[in-house]
Coordinates of N, CA and C in Angstrom, one line a residue:
N9 N -62.7 125.9 86.0 CA -61.6 125.8 87.6 C -61.0 124.4 87.3
Q10 N -61.7 123.5 87.2 CA -60.5 122.2 87.0 C -59.5 122.3 86.2
Y11 N -59.8 122.8 85.0 CA -58.8 122.9 83.7 C -57.6 123.7 84.3
R12 N -58.2 124.9 85.0 CA -56.9 125.6 85.2 C -56.2 125.3 86.6
N13 N -56.9 124.6 87.4 CA -56.2 124.1 88.4 C -55.4 122.8 87.5
S14 N -55.6 121.8 87.1 CA -54.7 120.8 86.3 C -53.6 121.6 85.7
L15 N -53.6 122.8 85.0 CA -52.4 123.2 84.4 C -51.7 124.0 85.3
S16 N -52.3 124.7 86.3 CA -51.2 125.0 87.6 C -50.4 124.0 88.3
Y17 N -51.0 123.2 88.5 CA -50.3 121.8 89.1 C -49.3 121.3 88.1
I18 N -49.4 121.2 86.9 CA -48.3 120.6 85.8 C -47.4 121.7 85.5
F19 N -47.6 123.0 85.5 CA -46.6 123.8 85.0 C -46.2 125.0 85.8
G20 N -46.7 125.0 87.3 CA -46.6 125.6 88.4 C -47.2 127.3 88.1
S21 N -47.1 127.7 89.2 CA -47.6 129.4 89.5 C -47.0 130.2 88.5
G22 N -45.9 130.0 88.0 CA -45.7 131.3 86.8 C -46.1 131.5 85.7
I23 N -46.9 130.5 85.3 CA -47.7 130.4 84.1 C -48.9 131.5 84.2
D24 N -49.5 132.2 83.3 CA -50.4 132.8 83.6 C -51.5 132.1 83.2
L25 N -52.6 132.0 84.0 CA -53.8 131.5 83.6 C -55.0 132.1 83.7
R26 N -54.9 133.3 83.5 CA -55.9 134.4 83.7 C -57.1 134.2 82.4
F27 N -57.8 133.2 82.2 CA -58.7 133.0 81.1 C -60.0 132.6 81.8
E28 N -61.2 132.6 80.9 CA -62.0 132.6 81.3 C -63.0 131.5 80.1
F29 N -63.7 130.5 80.4 CA -64.3 130.0 79.1 C -65.8 130.5 79.6
A30 N -66.8 129.7 78.9 CA -68.2 130.0 78.7 C -68.6 129.5 79.8
P31 N -69.7 129.8 80.7 CA -70.2 129.1 81.8 C -70.9 127.6 81.5
V32 N -70.3 126.7 82.3 CA -71.2 125.4 82.0 C -72.5 125.5 82.5
A33 N -73.2 124.6 81.7 CA -74.8 124.3 82.0 C -74.8 123.6 82.9
R34 N -76.0 124.1 83.9 CA -76.6 123.1 84.9 C -77.6 122.2 84.7
T35 N -77.5 120.6 85.3 CA -78.5 119.7 84.9 C -79.2 119.4 86.3
E36 N -80.4 119.7 86.5 CA -80.7 119.2 87.7 C -80.0 120.3 89.0
G37 N -79.5 121.2 88.7 CA -79.0 121.9 89.9 C -77.7 121.9 89.7
L38 N -77.1 120.9 89.1 CA -75.5 120.9 89.3 C -74.9 120.9 88.2
L39 N -73.5 121.6 88.1 CA -72.9 121.7 87.0 C -72.8 120.5 86.2
A40 N -72.8 120.7 84.9 CA -72.9 119.3 84.1 C -71.6 119.0 83.5
N41 N -70.5 118.6 84.5 CA -69.4 118.1 84.4 C -69.4 117.1 84.0
S42 N -70.4 115.9 84.3 CA -70.6 114.5 84.0 C -71.7 114.6 82.8
A43 N -71.3 113.6 81.9 CA -72.3 113.8 80.4 C -71.4 112.5 79.9
A44 N -73.1 111.9 79.4 CA -72.4 110.4 78.6 C -71.8 111.0 76.9
I45 N -72.2 112.4 76.3 CA -71.8 113.1 75.5 C -71.1 114.3 75.6
A46 N -69.9 114.6 75.2 CA -69.5 116.0 75.4 C -69.2 116.7 74.1
G47 N -69.1 117.6 74.0 CA -68.2 118.5 72.9 C -67.9 119.8 72.9
V48 N -67.8 120.5 71.9 CA -67.6 121.8 72.2 C -68.2 122.8 71.0
S49 N -68.3 123.7 71.1 CA -68.6 124.9 69.5 C -67.6 125.4 69.3
S50 N -67.8 126.0 68.1 CA -66.6 126.7 67.2 C -65.9 127.5 68.0
S51 N -66.6 128.2 68.7 CA -66.1 129.6 69.6 C -65.5 128.8 70.8
Q52 N -66.0 127.8 71.5 CA -65.0 127.3 72.3 C -63.8 126.9 72.1
L53 N -63.8 126.1 71.2 CA -62.7 125.5 70.4 C -61.7 126.6 70.3
Q54 N -62.1 127.8 69.5 CA -61.2 129.0 69.4 C -60.6 129.4 70.7
D55 N -61.7 129.4 71.8 CA -61.0 129.7 73.3 C -60.2 128.6 73.7
I56 N -60.3 127.4 73.6 CA -59.1 126.4 73.8 C -58.1 126.3 73.4
Q57 N -58.2 126.9 71.9 CA -56.7 127.0 71.0 C -56.1 128.2 71.4
S58 N -56.5 129.2 71.7 CA -55.9 130.1 72.4 C -55.4 130.1 73.9
V59 N -56.0 129.6 74.5 CA -55.1 129.1 76.0 C -54.5 128.2 75.5
A60 N -54.4 127.1 74.8 CA -53.3 126.1 74.7 C -52.0 126.7 74.0
S61 N -52.4 127.7 73.3 CA -51.1 128.5 72.4 C -50.5 129.5 73.4
S62 N -51.3 130.1 74.1 CA -50.6 130.8 75.3 C -49.7 129.9 76.4
V63 N -50.2 128.8 76.8 CA -49.7 128.2 77.8 C -48.2 127.3 77.2
A64 N -48.4 126.9 75.8 CA -47.1 126.4 75.3 C -46.2 127.4 75.0
S65 N -46.7 128.7 74.8 CA -45.6 129.4 74.3 C -45.0 130.2 75.9
Q66 N -45.5 130.2 76.9 CA -44.9 130.5 78.1 C -44.1 129.4 78.7
V67 N -44.4 128.3 78.6 CA -43.9 126.8 78.9 C -42.6 126.7 78.3
V68 N -42.1 127.3 77.1 CA -40.7 127.1 76.4 C -40.2 128.3 76.4
D69 N -41.2 129.4 76.9 CA -40.4 130.9 76.8 C -38.9 130.9 77.8
V70 N -38.2 131.7 77.3 CA -36.9 131.7 78.1 C -36.9 132.0 79.5
A71 N -37.8 132.8 79.9 CA -37.9 132.8 81.2 C -38.3 131.4 82.2
N72 N -38.8 130.9 81.3 CA -39.4 129.6 82.2 C -38.9 128.2 81.9
R73 N -38.1 128.0 80.5 CA -38.0 126.5 80.2 C -36.9 125.9 81.1
N74 N -36.2 126.5 81.6 CA -34.9 126.2 82.1 C -35.4 125.3 83.7
Y75 N -36.7 125.5 84.1 CA -37.1 124.7 85.1 C -38.4 124.1 84.8
L76 N -39.1 124.5 83.9 CA -40.3 123.5 83.2 C -39.8 122.5 82.4
I77 N -38.6 122.7 81.4 CA -37.8 121.5 80.5 C -37.0 121.0 81.4
A78 N -36.7 119.8 81.8 CA -35.8 119.1 82.5 C -34.8 119.0 81.5
C79 N -34.8 118.7 80.5 CA -33.6 118.2 79.6 C -32.9 119.5 78.8
K80 N -32.1 119.3 78.2 CA -31.4 120.1 77.5 C -31.2 119.6 76.0
P81 N -31.7 120.4 74.8 CA -31.3 119.9 73.7 C -29.9 119.9 73.4
E82 N -29.1 119.1 72.4 CA -27.9 119.4 72.0 C -27.8 120.7 71.0
S83 N -28.8 121.2 70.5 CA -28.6 122.6 69.8 C -30.1 123.1 69.9
D84 N -30.0 124.5 70.2 CA -31.0 125.2 70.2 C -31.8 125.4 68.7
K85 N -31.1 125.0 67.7 CA -31.5 125.2 66.3 C -31.8 124.0 65.6
A86 N -32.1 123.0 66.0 CA -32.8 121.7 65.5 C -33.4 120.6 66.5
A87 N -33.8 119.6 65.9 CA -34.8 118.6 66.7 C -33.5 117.7 67.5
D88 N -34.0 117.6 68.7 CA -33.7 116.2 69.7 C -34.5 115.5 70.1
E89 N -34.6 114.6 69.8 CA -36.0 113.7 69.8 C -35.9 113.0 71.4
A90 N -34.7 113.0 71.6 CA -34.6 112.2 73.1 C -35.1 113.4 74.2
C91 N -34.9 114.6 73.9 CA -35.0 115.6 75.1 C -36.9 115.9 74.5
S92 N -37.4 116.0 73.5 CA -38.5 115.9 73.0 C -39.5 114.9 73.8
R93 N -39.3 113.6 73.6 CA -39.4 112.4 74.1 C -39.5 112.7 75.5
A94 N -38.5 112.8 76.3 CA -38.5 113.2 77.8 C -39.7 114.0 78.2
F95 N -39.6 115.1 77.5 CA -40.5 116.2 78.0 C -42.1 116.0 77.8
L96 N -42.2 115.4 76.6 CA -43.7 115.4 75.9 C -44.5 114.2 76.9
S97 N -43.6 112.9 77.2 CA -44.2 112.0 77.5 C -44.2 112.2 79.1
R98 N -43.4 112.9 79.7 CA -43.8 113.1 80.9 C -45.1 114.2 81.4
T99 N -44.9 114.9 80.4 CA -46.1 116.3 80.5 C -47.6 115.6 79.8
G100 N -47.2 114.7 78.8 CA -48.3 114.0 78.0 C -49.4 113.3 79.3
R101 N -48.7 112.4 80.0 CA -49.1 111.7 81.2 C -49.7 112.5 82.2
L102 N -49.3 113.9 82.4 CA -50.1 114.3 83.6 C -51.3 115.1 83.1
L103 N -51.2 115.7 81.7 CA -52.3 116.0 80.9 C -53.3 115.2 80.4
F104 N -53.0 113.7 80.2 CA -54.1 112.8 79.7 C -54.5 112.0 80.7
R105 N -53.5 112.4 82.0 CA -54.1 111.4 83.4 C -53.7 110.0 83.1
R106 N -52.7 109.4 82.3 CA -52.3 108.1 82.3 C -51.4 108.2 81.3
A107 N -50.6 106.9 80.9 CA -49.4 107.1 80.4 C -49.7 107.1 79.0
L108 N -49.0 107.6 78.2 CA -49.3 107.9 76.6 C -48.7 106.8 76.1
T109 N -49.4 106.1 74.9 CA -49.0 104.9 74.3 C -47.7 105.1 73.4
N110 N -47.3 104.0 72.8 CA -46.2 104.4 72.1 C -46.1 105.1 70.7
D111 N -47.5 104.8 70.3 CA -47.7 105.5 69.1 C -48.0 107.0 69.1
E112 N -48.9 107.4 70.5 CA -49.0 109.1 70.9 C -47.8 109.2 71.2
I113 N -46.8 108.9 71.6 CA -45.4 109.7 72.0 C -44.8 109.8 70.5
T114 N -44.8 108.7 69.9 CA -43.9 108.7 68.3 C -44.6 110.0 67.8
L115 N -45.8 110.0 67.7 CA -46.4 110.9 67.0 C -46.3 112.6 67.1
Y116 N -46.1 112.8 68.4 CA -45.8 114.4 69.2 C -44.6 114.3 68.6
V117 N -43.6 113.5 69.1 CA -42.0 113.7 69.1 C -42.0 114.0 67.4
E118 N -42.6 113.2 66.7 CA -42.2 113.5 65.3 C -42.8 115.0 64.8
Q119 N -44.1 115.4 65.5 CA -44.4 116.8 65.2 C -43.3 117.7 65.4
A120 N -42.6 117.7 66.9 CA -41.9 118.5 67.6 C -40.6 118.7 66.6
A121 N -40.2 117.5 65.8 CA -38.9 117.3 65.3 C -38.9 117.9 63.7
S122 N -40.0 117.9 63.3 CA -40.3 118.2 62.2 C -40.5 119.8 62.1
A123 N -41.3 120.4 63.2 CA -41.5 121.8 63.3 C -40.0 122.3 63.6
A124 N -39.3 121.8 64.6 CA -38.0 122.1 65.0 C -37.2 122.2 63.9
N125 N -37.1 121.4 63.1 CA -36.2 121.4 61.7 C -36.7 122.3 60.7
D126 N -37.9 122.5 60.6 CA -38.2 123.7 59.7 C -38.0 125.0 60.2
L127 N -38.5 125.2 61.5 CA -38.2 126.7 62.0 C -36.7 127.0 62.7
E128 N -35.8 125.8 62.6 CA -34.5 125.7 62.8 C -34.2 126.4 64.4
D129 N -35.6 125.8 65.3 CA -35.6 125.9 66.7 C -36.2 125.1 67.6
F130 N -35.7 124.6 68.3 CA -36.0 123.0 69.3 C -36.9 123.6 69.9
Y131 N -37.0 124.5 70.6 CA -38.1 125.1 71.4 C -39.6 125.3 70.9
A132 N -39.1 126.1 69.7 CA -40.7 126.4 69.0 C -41.0 125.0 68.0
G133 N -40.4 124.0 68.1 CA -40.7 122.8 67.4 C -41.7 122.0 68.6
L134 N -40.6 122.3 69.9 CA -41.7 121.8 71.2 C -42.6 122.5 71.8
E135 N -43.0 123.8 71.2 CA -44.3 124.6 71.6 C -45.2 124.2 70.6
I136 N -44.9 123.7 69.5 CA -46.3 123.1 68.7 C -46.8 121.9 69.1
A137 N -45.8 120.9 69.6 CA -46.1 119.8 69.9 C -46.9 119.8 71.4
L138 N -46.4 120.7 72.1 CA -47.1 121.1 73.3 C -48.5 121.1 73.2
E139 N -48.7 122.7 72.3 CA -50.2 122.8 71.9 C -50.9 121.8 71.4
G140 N -50.5 120.7 70.7 CA -51.3 119.9 70.2 C -51.8 119.0 71.4
L141 N -50.6 118.6 72.5 CA -51.4 117.7 73.6 C -52.3 118.9 74.5
L142 N -52.2 119.8 74.4 CA -52.9 120.7 75.1 C -54.5 120.8 74.7
I143 N -54.6 120.5 73.2 CA -55.9 120.8 72.7 C -56.3 119.4 72.2
N144 N -55.7 118.4 72.5 CA -56.4 116.8 72.4 C -57.5 116.5 73.3
P145 N -58.6 116.0 73.0 CA -59.6 115.6 73.4 C -59.6 114.7 74.7
E146 N -58.3 113.8 75.1 CA -57.9 113.0 76.1 C -57.8 113.8 77.2
G147 N -57.3 115.1 76.8 CA -56.7 116.1 77.9 C -57.7 117.0 78.4
L148 N -58.6 117.1 77.5 CA -59.6 118.1 77.9 C -61.0 117.6 78.4
F149 N -61.3 116.3 77.9 CA -62.4 115.7 78.6 C -62.0 114.6 79.7
V150 N -62.7 114.0 80.6 CA -62.4 113.2 81.4 C -63.2 112.1 81.0
V151 N -62.3 110.9 80.4 CA -62.9 109.9 79.5 C -62.6 108.6 80.5
E152 N -63.8 108.2 81.1 CA -63.9 107.0 82.1 C -63.8 105.8 81.6
R153 N -63.0 104.6 82.0 CA -62.7 103.2 81.4 C -63.3 102.5 82.3
A154 N -64.0 101.4 81.6 CA -64.4 100.4 82.9 C -63.6 98.9 82.6
E155 N -63.4 98.0 83.4 CA -62.8 96.8 83.3 C -63.3 95.7 84.0
P156 N -63.3 94.2 83.4 CA -63.8 93.3 84.2 C -63.3 93.6 85.9
D157 N -64.4 93.2 86.8 CA -63.9 93.3 88.4 C -63.3 91.9 88.6
P158 N -62.3 91.6 89.0 CA -61.7 90.2 89.4 C -62.6 89.9 90.7
D159 N -63.0 90.7 91.6 CA -63.6 90.3 92.5 C -65.1 89.8 92.5
N160 N -65.7 90.5 91.5 CA -67.2 90.3 91.4 C -67.5 89.6 89.7
P161 N -67.3 88.3 89.5 CA -67.4 88.1 88.3 C -68.7 88.4 87.9
G162 N -68.6 89.2 86.0 CA -69.6 89.1 85.1 C -69.9 90.8 85.6
Q163 N -69.2 91.6 86.5 CA -69.3 92.9 87.1 C -68.1 93.8 86.6
L164 N -68.4 95.1 86.6 CA -67.4 96.0 85.5 C -67.1 96.9 86.7
R165 N -65.7 97.2 87.0 CA -65.3 98.4 87.4 C -64.5 99.7 86.8
L166 N -64.4 100.7 87.6 CA -63.4 101.8 86.6 C -61.9 101.4 86.8
D167 N -61.4 101.2 85.7 CA -59.9 101.1 85.7 C -59.2 102.1 86.6
A168 N -58.0 101.7 86.7 CA -57.1 102.4 88.0 C -57.0 104.0 87.4
Y169 N -56.7 104.4 86.4 CA -56.7 105.5 85.7 C -58.1 106.5 86.0
S170 N -59.4 105.8 85.6 CA -60.3 106.6 85.9 C -60.5 106.6 87.2
L171 N -60.4 106.0 87.9 CA -60.4 106.1 89.5 C -59.6 107.1 90.2
A172 N -58.6 107.1 89.7 CA -57.5 108.0 90.1 C -58.1 109.7 89.5
S173 N -58.3 109.7 88.3 CA -58.9 111.0 88.0 C -60.3 111.3 88.6
R174 N -61.3 110.4 89.0 CA -62.3 110.6 90.1 C -62.3 111.0 91.2
L175 N -61.3 110.4 91.9 CA -60.9 111.0 93.2 C -60.3 112.2 93.3
S176 N -59.7 112.4 92.1 CA -58.6 114.0 92.1 C -59.7 114.9 91.8
Y177 N -60.4 115.0 91.0 CA -61.4 115.9 90.8 C -62.1 116.2 91.7
F178 N -62.6 115.0 92.6 CA -63.6 115.3 93.7 C -62.9 116.0 94.7
L179 N -61.7 115.4 95.3 CA -61.0 115.9 96.4 C -60.1 117.2 96.2
W180 N -59.9 117.0 95.1 CA -58.7 118.0 94.6 C -59.5 119.4 93.8
D181 N -60.2 119.0 93.2 CA -60.8 120.0 91.8 C -59.8 119.9 90.8
A182 N -59.0 119.0 90.6 CA -57.9 119.3 89.4 C -57.7 117.2 89.2
S183 N -56.6 117.6 88.2 CA -56.1 116.1 87.8 C -55.2 115.5 88.8
P184 N -55.1 114.4 88.7 CA -54.4 113.8 89.6 C -52.9 113.8 89.7
D185 N -52.0 114.0 90.7 CA -50.9 114.3 90.8 C -49.9 112.9 90.2
D186 N -48.8 113.1 90.3 CA -47.4 112.0 89.7 C -47.9 111.1 90.8
A187 N -47.9 111.2 92.2 CA -47.9 109.9 93.3 C -49.3 109.3 93.1
L188 N -50.5 109.9 92.9 CA -51.6 109.1 92.5 C -51.6 108.2 90.8
L189 N -51.0 109.0 90.2 CA -50.7 108.3 88.7 C -50.0 107.0 88.9
R190 N -48.7 107.3 89.8 CA -48.0 106.1 90.1 C -48.9 104.9 90.8
A191 N -49.8 105.3 91.9 CA -50.7 104.2 92.6 C -51.3 103.6 92.0
A192 N -51.6 104.2 90.5 CA -52.7 103.6 89.5 C -52.1 102.6 88.6
E193 N -50.9 103.2 88.3 CA -50.1 102.3 87.4 C -49.5 101.1 87.9
S194 N -49.2 101.1 89.3 CA -48.8 99.8 90.0 C -49.9 98.9 90.6
G195 N -51.3 99.4 90.3 CA -52.1 98.5 90.7 C -52.5 98.7 92.2
D196 N -51.9 99.5 93.0 CA -52.0 99.7 94.4 C -53.5 100.4 94.7
L197 N -53.7 101.2 93.9 CA -55.0 101.8 93.6 C -56.3 101.0 93.8
Q198 N -56.2 99.7 93.4 CA -57.5 98.7 93.1 C -57.0 98.0 94.4
T199 N -56.6 98.2 95.2 CA -56.1 97.2 96.6 C -57.1 98.4 97.7
D200 N -57.4 97.4 98.6 CA -58.0 98.5 99.9 C -57.0 99.0 100.7
D201 N -55.8 98.7 100.8 CA -54.9 99.1 101.8 C -54.3 100.4 100.6
G202 N -54.1 100.2 99.5 CA -53.5 101.4 98.6 C -54.4 102.2 98.3
L203 N -56.0 102.2 98.4 CA -56.5 102.9 98.1 C -56.6 103.9 99.4
E204 N -56.7 103.1 100.6 CA -56.8 104.1 102.0 C -55.3 104.9 102.2
Q205 N -54.4 104.3 101.5 CA -53.1 105.0 101.5 C -53.2 106.4 100.6
S206 N -53.7 106.3 99.6 CA -53.5 107.1 98.6 C -55.0 108.2 99.1
L207 N -56.0 107.6 99.6 CA -57.0 108.8 100.2 C -56.7 109.8 101.5
D208 N -56.0 108.9 102.5 CA -55.3 109.8 103.5 C -54.1 110.7 102.9
R209 N -53.3 110.4 102.3 CA -52.3 111.4 101.6 C -53.2 112.6 101.2
M210 N -54.4 112.2 100.2 CA -55.4 113.3 99.3 C -55.7 114.2 100.5
L211 N -56.2 113.7 101.5 CA -57.3 114.1 102.4 C -56.1 115.0 103.3
A212 N -55.1 114.8 103.5 CA -54.0 115.7 104.4 C -53.4 116.8 103.6
S213 N -53.6 116.5 102.1 CA -53.0 117.7 101.2 C -53.5 119.0 101.3
P214 N -52.7 120.3 101.3 CA -53.3 121.4 101.3 C -54.5 121.4 99.9
R215 N -54.3 121.0 98.8 CA -54.9 120.9 98.0 C -56.6 120.6 98.3
L216 N -56.7 120.1 99.5 CA -58.1 119.7 99.6 C -59.0 120.9 99.7
V217 N -58.6 121.8 100.2 CA -59.2 123.0 100.1 C -60.0 123.6 98.8
S218 N -59.3 123.3 97.8 CA -59.7 123.3 96.5 C -61.2 123.0 96.2
G219 N -60.7 121.6 96.5 CA -61.8 120.4 96.0 C -63.3 120.9 96.8
V220 N -62.8 121.1 98.3 CA -64.2 121.5 99.0 C -64.8 122.8 98.8
R221 N -64.1 123.8 98.4 CA -64.7 125.1 97.9 C -65.2 124.6 97.0
A222 N -64.9 123.9 95.6 CA -65.7 123.6 94.4 C -66.9 122.9 94.6
F223 N -66.9 122.2 95.8 CA -68.1 121.2 95.9 C -69.0 122.0 96.5
F224 N -69.1 123.0 97.6 CA -70.0 123.7 98.0 C -70.4 125.2 96.7
D225 N -69.4 125.5 96.2 CA -69.6 126.2 95.1 C -70.5 125.9 94.2
D226 N -70.3 124.3 93.6 CA -71.4 123.8 93.2 C -73.1 123.7 93.4
M227 N -72.6 123.0 94.7 CA -73.6 122.8 95.6 C -74.9 124.1 95.8
F228 N -74.1 125.0 96.3 CA -74.8 126.2 96.3 C -75.2 127.5 95.1
A229 N -74.3 127.0 94.0 CA -74.5 127.8 92.9 C -73.9 129.2 92.8
F230 N -72.8 129.2 93.3 CA -72.2 130.4 93.7 C -71.6 131.2 92.6
D231 N -71.7 130.2 91.5 CA -71.3 130.9 90.4 C -72.2 131.9 89.8
E232 N -73.4 132.0 90.1 CA -74.5 132.4 89.8 C -74.8 133.7 90.6
I233 N -74.3 133.8 91.9 CA -74.3 134.8 92.5 C -74.6 136.3 91.8
K234 N -74.1 136.6 90.8 CA -73.9 137.7 90.2 C -75.4 138.2 89.7
T235 N -76.1 137.2 89.2 CA -77.3 137.7 88.7 C -78.6 136.9 89.6

């Protein structure tokens, strides 16, 4: 559900997200969404690949591209690195829940350019690069990172992006939105006032309903009600 909710926020409700993954195992009564080691089986990888291919295809489709892709290529039949970079850096930031590094952006832009020139179709190239973003482990798994805590020497704290993800998945059952990522990027989320402002905004959002439902679905194991 978290993956589906995240894709729905990033790409909008017009994208068909009617897919199902294998049930998540329970550990001590709760869904094992948090683990020190995570992996996928070959069958699960096929499912993920299928979903990524479907979503990427829908995003670049003629029916959706005008409102999901903010820029226009100079030609539909060739690569346009500026447009690809703008779209992939923005979308990758939301999928990875952090800003992409220059090397990461360059890699995906080059993939889009190479495919676009080979296929003589800008959007086909962008589709291939987007599919790559969607199956990247950085997007599929929540990777938490720690940093030295300046207020408590010798101790660690979650970095701002990890804190944003933890708050968002708990309260909204989905990845952070643009505003929460901006609070992480600016450092505001690591201050008492900034954290309080972000929490107030998130608690006032209608997206809180999804987070509360997910909490009780997990707590009472509603996903197992059929059995």
